[in-house]
PDB file of C-alpha atoms and ligand atoms in Angstrom:
ATOM      1  CA  MET A   1     -77.931  -5.617  26.190  1.00  0.00           C
ATOM      2  CA  HIS A   2     -81.327  -5.911  24.504  1.00  0.00           C
ATOM      3  CA  LEU A   3     -80.733  -5.506  20.756  1.00  0.00           C
ATOM      4  CA  LEU A   4     -83.420  -3.974  18.571  1.00  0.00           C
ATOM      5  CA  TYR A   5     -83.595  -4.324  14.800  1.00  0.00           C
ATOM      6  CA  LEU A   6     -85.127  -2.179  12.111  1.00  0.00           C
ATOM      7  CA  ILE A   7     -84.786  -3.950   8.795  1.00  0.00           C
ATOM      8  CA  ALA A   8     -85.853  -2.238   5.571  1.00  0.00           C
ATOM      9  CA  ASN A   9     -87.232  -4.518   2.909  1.00  0.00           C
ATOM     10  CA  TRP A  10     -87.243  -2.320  -0.183  1.00  0.00           C
ATOM     11  CA  LYS A  11     -88.676  -5.130  -2.323  1.00  0.00           C
ATOM     12  CA  MET A  12     -88.427  -4.232  -6.046  1.00  0.00           C
ATOM     13  CA  ASN A  13     -87.994  -0.497  -5.287  1.00  0.00           C
ATOM     14  CA  PRO A  14     -86.973   2.202  -6.024  1.00  0.00           C
ATOM     15  CA  ALA A  15     -86.936   2.195  -9.815  1.00  0.00           C
ATOM     16  CA  LYS A  16     -83.889   4.469 -10.117  1.00  0.00           C
ATOM     17  CA  LYS A  17     -80.482   4.065  -8.554  1.00  0.00           C
ATOM     18  CA  GLU A  18     -80.356   7.799  -7.737  1.00  0.00           C
ATOM     19  CA  ASP A  19     -83.381   7.319  -5.493  1.00  0.00           C
ATOM     20  CA  ALA A  20     -81.787   4.283  -3.869  1.00  0.00           C
ATOM     21  CA  LEU A  21     -78.703   6.353  -3.086  1.00  0.00           C
ATOM     22  CA  ARG A  22     -80.870   9.152  -1.705  1.00  0.00           C
ATOM     23  CA  LEU A  23     -82.593   6.696   0.639  1.00  0.00           C
ATOM     24  CA  LEU A  24     -79.213   5.389   1.728  1.00  0.00           C
ATOM     25  CA  LYS A  25     -77.969   8.924   2.490  1.00  0.00           C
ATOM     26  CA  SER A  26     -81.031   9.884   4.474  1.00  0.00           C
ATOM     27  CA  THR A  27     -80.762   6.651   6.461  1.00  0.00           C
ATOM     28  CA  GLN A  28     -77.134   7.411   7.239  1.00  0.00           C
ATOM     29  CA  LYS A  29     -78.159  10.863   8.467  1.00  0.00           C
ATOM     30  CA  SER A  30     -80.826   9.391  10.746  1.00  0.00           C
ATOM     31  CA  MET A  31     -78.592   6.705  12.174  1.00  0.00           C
ATOM     32  CA  PRO A  32     -78.862   6.351  15.908  1.00  0.00           C
ATOM     33  CA  SER A  33     -75.882   6.537  18.178  1.00  0.00           C
ATOM     34  CA  ALA A  34     -77.412   3.922  20.476  1.00  0.00           C
ATOM     35  CA  SER A  35     -75.295   0.808  20.241  1.00  0.00           C
ATOM     36  CA  ASN A  36     -78.231  -1.550  20.854  1.00  0.00           C
ATOM     37  CA  VAL A  37     -79.978  -0.597  17.594  1.00  0.00           C
ATOM     38  CA  ARG A  38     -79.263  -2.322  14.298  1.00  0.00           C
ATOM     39  CA  VAL A  39     -80.535  -0.608  11.165  1.00  0.00           C
ATOM     40  CA  VAL A  40     -80.317  -2.842   8.106  1.00  0.00           C
ATOM     41  CA  LEU A  41     -81.091  -1.960   4.491  1.00  0.00           C
ATOM     42  CA  CYS A  42     -82.123  -4.757   2.143  1.00  0.00           C
ATOM     43  CA  PRO A  43     -82.163  -3.244  -1.353  1.00  0.00           C
ATOM     44  CA  PRO A  44     -82.618  -5.134  -4.622  1.00  0.00           C
ATOM     45  CA  TYR A  45     -79.463  -7.100  -5.554  1.00  0.00           C
ATOM     46  CA  VAL A  46     -78.371  -4.608  -8.224  1.00  0.00           C
ATOM     47  CA  TYR A  47     -78.030  -1.756  -5.729  1.00  0.00           C
ATOM     48  CA  ILE A  48     -75.965  -3.725  -3.215  1.00  0.00           C
ATOM     49  CA  PRO A  49     -72.571  -2.981  -4.835  1.00  0.00           C
ATOM     50  CA  LEU A  50     -73.379   0.754  -4.772  1.00  0.00           C
ATOM     51  CA  MET A  51     -73.800   0.558  -1.016  1.00  0.00           C
ATOM     52  CA  ALA A  52     -71.119  -1.948  -0.176  1.00  0.00           C
ATOM     53  CA  SER A  53     -68.788   0.573   1.420  1.00  0.00           C
ATOM     54  CA  ALA A  54     -71.474   2.755   2.980  1.00  0.00           C
ATOM     55  CA  LYS A  55     -70.689   3.728   6.527  1.00  0.00           C
ATOM     56  CA  LYS A  56     -73.027   3.244   9.479  1.00  0.00           C
ATOM     57  CA  VAL A  57     -75.777   1.121   7.924  1.00  0.00           C
ATOM     58  CA  GLU A  58     -75.693  -2.638   7.656  1.00  0.00           C
ATOM     59  CA  LEU A  59     -76.634  -4.376   4.435  1.00  0.00           C
ATOM     60  CA  GLY A  60     -78.791  -7.347   3.650  1.00  0.00           C
ATOM     61  CA  ALA A  61     -80.305  -9.031   0.620  1.00  0.00           C
ATOM     62  CA  GLN A  62     -83.897 -10.038  -0.002  1.00  0.00           C
ATOM     63  CA  ASN A  63     -83.107 -13.546  -1.190  1.00  0.00           C
ATOM     64  CA  CYS A  64     -80.280 -15.902  -2.097  1.00  0.00           C
ATOM     65  CA  PHE A  65     -79.812 -19.314  -3.687  1.00  0.00           C
ATOM     66  CA  TRP A  66     -78.683 -22.399  -1.780  1.00  0.00           C
ATOM     67  CA  GLN A  67     -75.914 -23.628  -4.078  1.00  0.00           C
ATOM     68  CA  LYS A  68     -72.429 -22.144  -3.785  1.00  0.00           C
ATOM     69  CA  GLU A  69     -71.772 -21.589  -7.505  1.00  0.00           C
ATOM     70  CA  GLY A  70     -72.452 -23.069 -10.900  1.00  0.00           C
ATOM     71  CA  ALA A  71     -74.949 -23.185 -13.733  1.00  0.00           C
ATOM     72  CA  PHE A  72     -77.960 -21.627 -11.992  1.00  0.00           C
ATOM     73  CA  THR A  73     -79.226 -18.913 -14.282  1.00  0.00           C
ATOM     74  CA  GLY A  74     -80.428 -15.835 -12.464  1.00  0.00           C
ATOM     75  CA  GLU A  75     -79.392 -16.952  -8.993  1.00  0.00           C
ATOM     76  CA  VAL A  76     -77.071 -15.328  -6.452  1.00  0.00           C
ATOM     77  CA  SER A  77     -75.117 -17.297  -3.866  1.00  0.00           C
ATOM     78  CA  PRO A  78     -74.815 -16.418  -0.187  1.00  0.00           C
ATOM     79  CA  SER A  79     -71.032 -16.043  -0.442  1.00  0.00           C
ATOM     80  CA  MET A  80     -71.426 -13.521  -3.284  1.00  0.00           C
ATOM     81  CA  LEU A  81     -73.536 -11.451  -0.907  1.00  0.00           C
ATOM     82  CA  VAL A  82     -70.953 -11.769   1.849  1.00  0.00           C
ATOM     83  CA  ASN A  83     -68.264 -10.607  -0.585  1.00  0.00           C
ATOM     84  CA  LEU A  84     -70.300  -7.458  -1.261  1.00  0.00           C
ATOM     85  CA  GLY A  85     -70.599  -6.641   2.414  1.00  0.00           C
ATOM     86  CA  CYS A  86     -73.999  -8.140   3.203  1.00  0.00           C
ATOM     87  CA  LYS A  87     -74.499  -9.483   6.698  1.00  0.00           C
ATOM     88  CA  TYR A  88     -78.164 -10.436   6.462  1.00  0.00           C
ATOM     89  CA  VAL A  89     -80.549 -12.117   4.053  1.00  0.00           C
ATOM     90  CA  ILE A  90     -84.342 -12.235   4.223  1.00  0.00           C
ATOM     91  CA  LEU A  91     -85.666 -15.755   3.630  1.00  0.00           C
ATOM     92  CA  GLY A  92     -89.149 -17.236   3.769  1.00  0.00           C
ATOM     93  CA  HIS A  93     -90.860 -13.972   2.865  1.00  0.00           C
ATOM     94  CA  SER A  94     -94.484 -14.597   1.910  1.00  0.00           C
ATOM     95  CA  GLU A  95     -94.012 -12.853  -1.425  1.00  0.00           C
ATOM     96  CA  ARG A  96     -91.428 -15.513  -2.295  1.00  0.00           C
ATOM     97  CA  ARG A  97     -93.540 -18.293  -0.829  1.00  0.00           C
ATOM     98  CA  GLU A  98     -96.323 -17.106  -3.148  1.00  0.00           C
ATOM     99  CA  MET A  99     -93.940 -17.558  -6.086  1.00  0.00           C
ATOM    100  CA  GLY A 100     -93.577 -21.207  -5.158  1.00  0.00           C
ATOM    101  CA  GLU A 101     -90.879 -21.386  -2.473  1.00  0.00           C
ATOM    102  CA  ASP A 102     -91.804 -24.096  -0.004  1.00  0.00           C
ATOM    103  CA  ASN A 103     -90.446 -24.868   3.448  1.00  0.00           C
ATOM    104  CA  ALA A 104     -87.954 -27.402   2.071  1.00  0.00           C
ATOM    105  CA  LEU A 105     -86.416 -24.874  -0.336  1.00  0.00           C
ATOM    106  CA  ILE A 106     -86.415 -22.146   2.303  1.00  0.00           C
ATOM    107  CA  ASN A 107     -84.642 -24.558   4.659  1.00  0.00           C
ATOM    108  CA  LYS A 108     -81.906 -25.216   2.078  1.00  0.00           C
ATOM    109  CA  LYS A 109     -81.453 -21.479   1.638  1.00  0.00           C
ATOM    110  CA  ILE A 110     -81.299 -20.898   5.402  1.00  0.00           C
ATOM    111  CA  LEU A 111     -78.631 -23.588   5.813  1.00  0.00           C
ATOM    112  CA  ALA A 112     -76.611 -22.174   2.903  1.00  0.00           C
ATOM    113  CA  ALA A 113     -76.892 -18.611   4.193  1.00  0.00           C
ATOM    114  CA  LEU A 114     -75.764 -19.630   7.687  1.00  0.00           C
ATOM    115  CA  GLY A 115     -72.957 -21.682   6.182  1.00  0.00           C
ATOM    116  CA  ALA A 116     -71.663 -18.609   4.370  1.00  0.00           C
ATOM    117  CA  GLY A 117     -71.773 -16.535   7.558  1.00  0.00           C
ATOM    118  CA  LEU A 118     -74.927 -14.539   6.855  1.00  0.00           C
ATOM    119  CA  ARG A 119     -77.640 -13.903   9.416  1.00  0.00           C
ATOM    120  CA  ALA A 120     -80.935 -15.289   8.146  1.00  0.00           C
ATOM    121  CA  VAL A 121     -83.993 -13.113   8.692  1.00  0.00           C
ATOM    122  CA  VAL A 122     -86.661 -15.807   8.564  1.00  0.00           C
ATOM    123  CA  ALA A 123     -90.232 -14.685   7.922  1.00  0.00           C
ATOM    124  CA  VAL A 124     -93.153 -16.834   9.016  1.00  0.00           C
ATOM    125  CA  GLY A 125     -96.846 -16.074   9.207  1.00  0.00           C
ATOM    126  CA  GLU A 126    -100.292 -17.197   8.291  1.00  0.00           C
ATOM    127  CA  LYS A 127    -102.362 -16.384   5.219  1.00  0.00           C
ATOM    128  CA  THR A 128    -105.852 -15.019   5.739  1.00  0.00           C
ATOM    129  CA  HIS A 129    -107.701 -18.319   5.711  1.00  0.00           C
ATOM    130  CA  GLU A 130    -105.194 -20.007   7.982  1.00  0.00           C
ATOM    131  CA  ARG A 131    -105.796 -17.303  10.544  1.00  0.00           C
ATOM    132  CA  GLU A 132    -109.301 -18.568  10.934  1.00  0.00           C
ATOM    133  CA  GLU A 133    -108.456 -22.244  10.753  1.00  0.00           C
ATOM    134  CA  GLY A 134    -105.492 -22.205  13.081  1.00  0.00           C
ATOM    135  CA  ALA A 135    -102.728 -19.774  12.324  1.00  0.00           C
ATOM    136  CA  GLU A 136    -100.422 -21.379  14.799  1.00  0.00           C
ATOM    137  CA  LYS A 137    -100.267 -24.743  13.096  1.00  0.00           C
ATOM    138  CA  GLU A 138     -99.131 -23.225   9.798  1.00  0.00           C
ATOM    139  CA  MET A 139     -96.550 -21.095  11.539  1.00  0.00           C
ATOM    140  CA  GLN A 140     -95.299 -24.045  13.558  1.00  0.00           C
ATOM    141  CA  THR A 141     -94.757 -26.059  10.367  1.00  0.00           C
ATOM    142  CA  GLN A 142     -92.921 -23.144   8.759  1.00  0.00           C
ATOM    143  CA  ILE A 143     -90.616 -22.902  11.780  1.00  0.00           C
ATOM    144  CA  ILE A 144     -89.979 -26.634  12.237  1.00  0.00           C
ATOM    145  CA  GLU A 145     -89.367 -27.315   8.534  1.00  0.00           C
ATOM    146  CA  GLY A 146     -87.555 -24.036   7.906  1.00  0.00           C
ATOM    147  CA  LEU A 147     -85.070 -24.560  10.737  1.00  0.00           C
ATOM    148  CA  LYS A 148     -84.550 -28.276  10.126  1.00  0.00           C
ATOM    149  CA  ASP A 149     -80.897 -29.238  10.716  1.00  0.00           C
ATOM    150  CA  VAL A 150     -79.927 -25.771  11.900  1.00  0.00           C
ATOM    151  CA  PRO A 151     -77.504 -26.603  14.706  1.00  0.00           C
ATOM    152  CA  GLN A 152     -77.664 -24.948  18.084  1.00  0.00           C
ATOM    153  CA  SER A 153     -74.306 -23.322  17.359  1.00  0.00           C
ATOM    154  CA  LYS A 154     -75.787 -21.398  14.413  1.00  0.00           C
ATOM    155  CA  ILE A 155     -79.047 -20.314  15.980  1.00  0.00           C
ATOM    156  CA  LYS A 156     -77.604 -16.982  17.081  1.00  0.00           C
ATOM    157  CA  ASN A 157     -77.530 -16.066  13.408  1.00  0.00           C
ATOM    158  CA  ILE A 158     -81.268 -16.509  13.012  1.00  0.00           C
ATOM    159  CA  ILE A 159     -83.690 -13.611  13.340  1.00  0.00           C
ATOM    160  CA  MET A 160     -87.348 -14.618  13.284  1.00  0.00           C
ATOM    161  CA  VAL A 161     -90.038 -12.329  11.903  1.00  0.00           C
ATOM    162  CA  TYR A 162     -93.753 -12.723  12.453  1.00  0.00           C
ATOM    163  CA  GLU A 163     -95.287 -11.487   9.199  1.00  0.00           C
ATOM    164  CA  PRO A 164     -98.957 -12.322   8.816  1.00  0.00           C
ATOM    165  CA  VAL A 165     -99.626 -12.294   5.090  1.00  0.00           C
ATOM    166  CA  TRP A 166    -102.933 -10.472   5.563  1.00  0.00           C
ATOM    167  CA  ALA A 167    -101.184  -7.535   7.228  1.00  0.00           C
ATOM    168  CA  ILE A 168     -98.585  -6.851   4.520  1.00  0.00           C
ATOM    169  CA  SER A 169     -99.310  -3.500   2.926  1.00  0.00           C
ATOM    170  CA  LYS A 170     -98.367  -4.320  -0.695  1.00  0.00           C
ATOM    171  CA  GLY A 171     -97.451  -0.648  -0.932  1.00  0.00           C
ATOM    172  CA  ASN A 172    -100.733   0.573   0.527  1.00  0.00           C
ATOM    173  CA  PRO A 173     -99.742   2.638   3.584  1.00  0.00           C
ATOM    174  CA  SER A 174    -103.265   2.630   5.029  1.00  0.00           C
ATOM    175  CA  HIS A 175    -103.523  -1.157   5.027  1.00  0.00           C
ATOM    176  CA  VAL A 176    -104.432  -2.843   8.298  1.00  0.00           C
ATOM    177  CA  SER A 177    -101.640  -3.948  10.609  1.00  0.00           C
ATOM    178  CA  ALA A 178    -101.910  -6.694  13.200  1.00  0.00           C
ATOM    179  CA  THR A 179    -102.927  -5.530  16.676  1.00  0.00           C
ATOM    180  CA  SER A 180    -100.338  -5.442  19.450  1.00  0.00           C
ATOM    181  CA  GLN A 181    -102.196  -8.350  21.052  1.00  0.00           C
ATOM    182  CA  ASP A 182    -101.983 -10.422  17.834  1.00  0.00           C
ATOM    183  CA  ILE A 183     -98.303  -9.630  17.657  1.00  0.00           C
ATOM    184  CA  PHE A 184     -97.622 -10.465  21.291  1.00  0.00           C
ATOM    185  CA  SER A 185     -99.348 -13.852  21.100  1.00  0.00           C
ATOM    186  CA  SER A 186     -97.536 -14.766  17.874  1.00  0.00           C
ATOM    187  CA  VAL A 187     -94.161 -13.617  19.196  1.00  0.00           C
ATOM    188  CA  LEU A 188     -94.769 -15.836  22.235  1.00  0.00           C
ATOM    189  CA  PHE A 189     -95.832 -18.717  20.028  1.00  0.00           C
ATOM    190  CA  ILE A 190     -92.654 -18.424  17.952  1.00  0.00           C
ATOM    191  CA  ARG A 191     -90.557 -18.450  21.139  1.00  0.00           C
ATOM    192  CA  LYS A 192     -92.448 -21.482  22.476  1.00  0.00           C
ATOM    193  CA  THR A 193     -91.826 -23.376  19.237  1.00  0.00           C
ATOM    194  CA  ILE A 194     -88.135 -22.476  19.343  1.00  0.00           C
ATOM    195  CA  ALA A 195     -87.978 -23.611  22.983  1.00  0.00           C
ATOM    196  CA  LYS A 196     -89.325 -27.026  21.981  1.00  0.00           C
ATOM    197  CA  LEU A 197     -86.800 -27.312  19.142  1.00  0.00           C
ATOM    198  CA  TYR A 198     -83.792 -25.956  21.059  1.00  0.00           C
ATOM    199  CA  SER A 199     -84.017 -24.675  24.613  1.00  0.00           C
ATOM    200  CA  ARG A 200     -85.722 -22.094  26.731  1.00  0.00           C
ATOM    201  CA  THR A 201     -82.591 -19.975  26.874  1.00  0.00           C
ATOM    202  CA  ILE A 202     -82.314 -19.914  23.087  1.00  0.00           C
ATOM    203  CA  ALA A 203     -86.021 -19.115  22.813  1.00  0.00           C
ATOM    204  CA  GLU A 204     -85.594 -16.159  25.121  1.00  0.00           C
ATOM    205  CA  GLN A 205     -82.537 -14.865  23.290  1.00  0.00           C
ATOM    206  CA  ILE A 206     -83.579 -15.224  19.653  1.00  0.00           C
ATOM    207  CA  PRO A 207     -84.733 -11.909  18.158  1.00  0.00           C
ATOM    208  CA  VAL A 208     -88.376 -12.021  17.064  1.00  0.00           C
ATOM    209  CA  LEU A 209     -89.464  -9.069  14.945  1.00  0.00           C
ATOM    210  CA  TYR A 210     -92.807  -8.099  13.478  1.00  0.00           C
ATOM    211  CA  GLY A 211     -93.573  -7.102   9.883  1.00  0.00           C
ATOM    212  CA  GLY A 212     -96.792  -5.992   8.197  1.00  0.00           C
ATOM    213  CA  THR A 213     -97.793  -2.357   7.598  1.00  0.00           C
ATOM    214  CA  THR A 214     -95.436  -0.988  10.216  1.00  0.00           C
ATOM    215  CA  ASN A 215     -95.055   2.780  10.371  1.00  0.00           C
ATOM    216  CA  SER A 216     -94.140   5.572  12.764  1.00  0.00           C
ATOM    217  CA  LYS A 217     -97.641   5.474  14.269  1.00  0.00           C
ATOM    218  CA  ASN A 218     -97.787   1.814  15.260  1.00  0.00           C
ATOM    219  CA  LEU A 219     -94.119   1.026  15.883  1.00  0.00           C
ATOM    220  CA  LEU A 220     -94.046   1.962  19.561  1.00  0.00           C
ATOM    221  CA  GLY A 221     -97.024  -0.316  20.326  1.00  0.00           C
ATOM    222  CA  ILE A 222     -95.361  -3.130  18.396  1.00  0.00           C
ATOM    223  CA  LEU A 223     -92.279  -2.834  20.607  1.00  0.00           C
ATOM    224  CA  GLN A 224     -94.028  -2.020  23.852  1.00  0.00           C
ATOM    225  CA  GLU A 225     -97.176  -4.143  23.858  1.00  0.00           C
ATOM    226  CA  GLY A 226     -96.325  -6.537  21.037  1.00  0.00           C
ATOM    227  CA  HIS A 227     -92.958  -7.293  22.695  1.00  0.00           C
ATOM    228  CA  ALA A 228     -91.274  -7.559  19.289  1.00  0.00           C
ATOM    229  CA  ASP A 229     -87.523  -6.943  19.076  1.00  0.00           C
ATOM    230  CA  GLY A 230     -88.001  -4.612  16.133  1.00  0.00           C
ATOM    231  CA  ALA A 231     -89.604  -4.599  12.719  1.00  0.00           C
ATOM    232  CA  LEU A 232     -89.193  -5.692   9.125  1.00  0.00           C
ATOM    233  CA  VAL A 233     -90.447  -2.654   7.266  1.00  0.00           C
ATOM    234  CA  GLY A 234     -91.651  -2.587   3.664  1.00  0.00           C
ATOM    235  CA  GLY A 235     -93.537   0.451   2.332  1.00  0.00           C
ATOM    236  CA  ALA A 236     -92.605   2.858   5.118  1.00  0.00           C
ATOM    237  CA  SER A 237     -88.874   2.226   4.619  1.00  0.00           C
ATOM    238  CA  LEU A 238     -89.125   3.858   1.170  1.00  0.00           C
ATOM    239  CA  ASN A 239     -90.294   7.132   2.637  1.00  0.00           C
ATOM    240  CA  ALA A 240     -87.238   8.912   4.043  1.00  0.00           C
ATOM    241  CA  GLU A 241     -89.195  10.988   6.547  1.00  0.00           C
ATOM    242  CA  GLU A 242     -91.249   8.087   7.844  1.00  0.00           C
ATOM    243  CA  TRP A 243     -88.212   5.812   8.004  1.00  0.00           C
ATOM    244  CA  GLY A 244     -86.246   8.474   9.897  1.00  0.00           C
ATOM    245  CA  LYS A 245     -89.072   8.735  12.441  1.00  0.00           C
ATOM    246  CA  MET A 246     -89.090   4.968  12.885  1.00  0.00           C
ATOM    247  CA  ILE A 247     -85.346   4.918  13.518  1.00  0.00           C
ATOM    248  CA  ARG A 248     -85.787   7.571  16.214  1.00  0.00           C
ATOM    249  CA  ILE A 249     -88.591   5.586  17.881  1.00  0.00           C
ATOM    250  CA  VAL A 250     -86.410   2.487  18.122  1.00  0.00           C
ATOM    251  CA  GLU A 251     -83.478   4.560  19.307  1.00  0.00           C
ATOM    252  CA  ASN A 252     -85.495   6.101  22.127  1.00  0.00           C
ATOM    253  CA  PHE A 253     -87.225   2.896  23.152  1.00  0.00           C
TER     254      PHE A 253
HETATM  255  P1  LIG B   1     -95.034  -3.624   4.575  1.00  0.00           P
HETATM  256  O1  LIG B   1     -94.105  -4.831   4.111  1.00  0.00           O
HETATM  257  O2  LIG B   1     -94.342  -2.943   5.717  1.00  0.00           O
HETATM  258  O3  LIG B   1     -95.161  -2.735   3.360  1.00  0.00           O
HETATM  259  O4  LIG B   1     -96.339  -4.204   4.981  1.00  0.00           O
HETATM  260  C1  LIG B   1     -93.483  -5.663   5.033  1.00  0.00           C
HETATM  261  C2  LIG B   1     -92.855  -6.824   4.337  1.00  0.00           C
HETATM  262  O5  LIG B   1     -93.460  -7.373   3.407  1.00  0.00           O
HETATM  263  O6  LIG B   1     -91.732  -7.229   4.683  1.00  0.00           O
END
């Protein structure tokens, strides 16, 4: 069965918990019956307990720390997330890389998340200038260093996301997305890199999603021509109508 993923990255939104609960409810109403579709909400940490027992949707976090517990002010451990019902955690997002997270730190977080039983949604992608100078090299380094020491037995809990930094909307819904051709070649490149690190079979099986100004207008092309196994959705996941449409597109794909 070919699994498809639609993962909502709410980032630091919405400002009020009532709106977060409204988005949760509308997602639950739009939930597909198709068993090959996974719809995951990744709200800010503080909303996770409010959604812990929510039916139908799966929960994820947008970050975690790599230590299990202790004197780490402001951090949240992977096992705390598991205890609240999270199954996924986004790691390596460019907005966190911009705040100073490097591949070595992201790698520690990935290993800790996998160790706690979470699925790591690992974002990789080039910045604008690297696109001109050789996007693939930067992405290759992110993959090799990010997945360092991840054993073959844990690779099924990795979901890769191609997220070119230049295509992320930053809340601007009319921002430019990558073309289906860009997406297809990067999805292939990610699989090739995984094949070199692990095996061809693993490379074929690992989910590779796309993220960067995805919406109900470009999603079908991303799946069909981009050959992505779904999307990591920022801005559009905060609009109940748009998000509902995207769920239906994946369901009918
Ligand atoms: P966007 O965000 O869909 O608003 O471009 C995607 C992301 O940053 O994960």
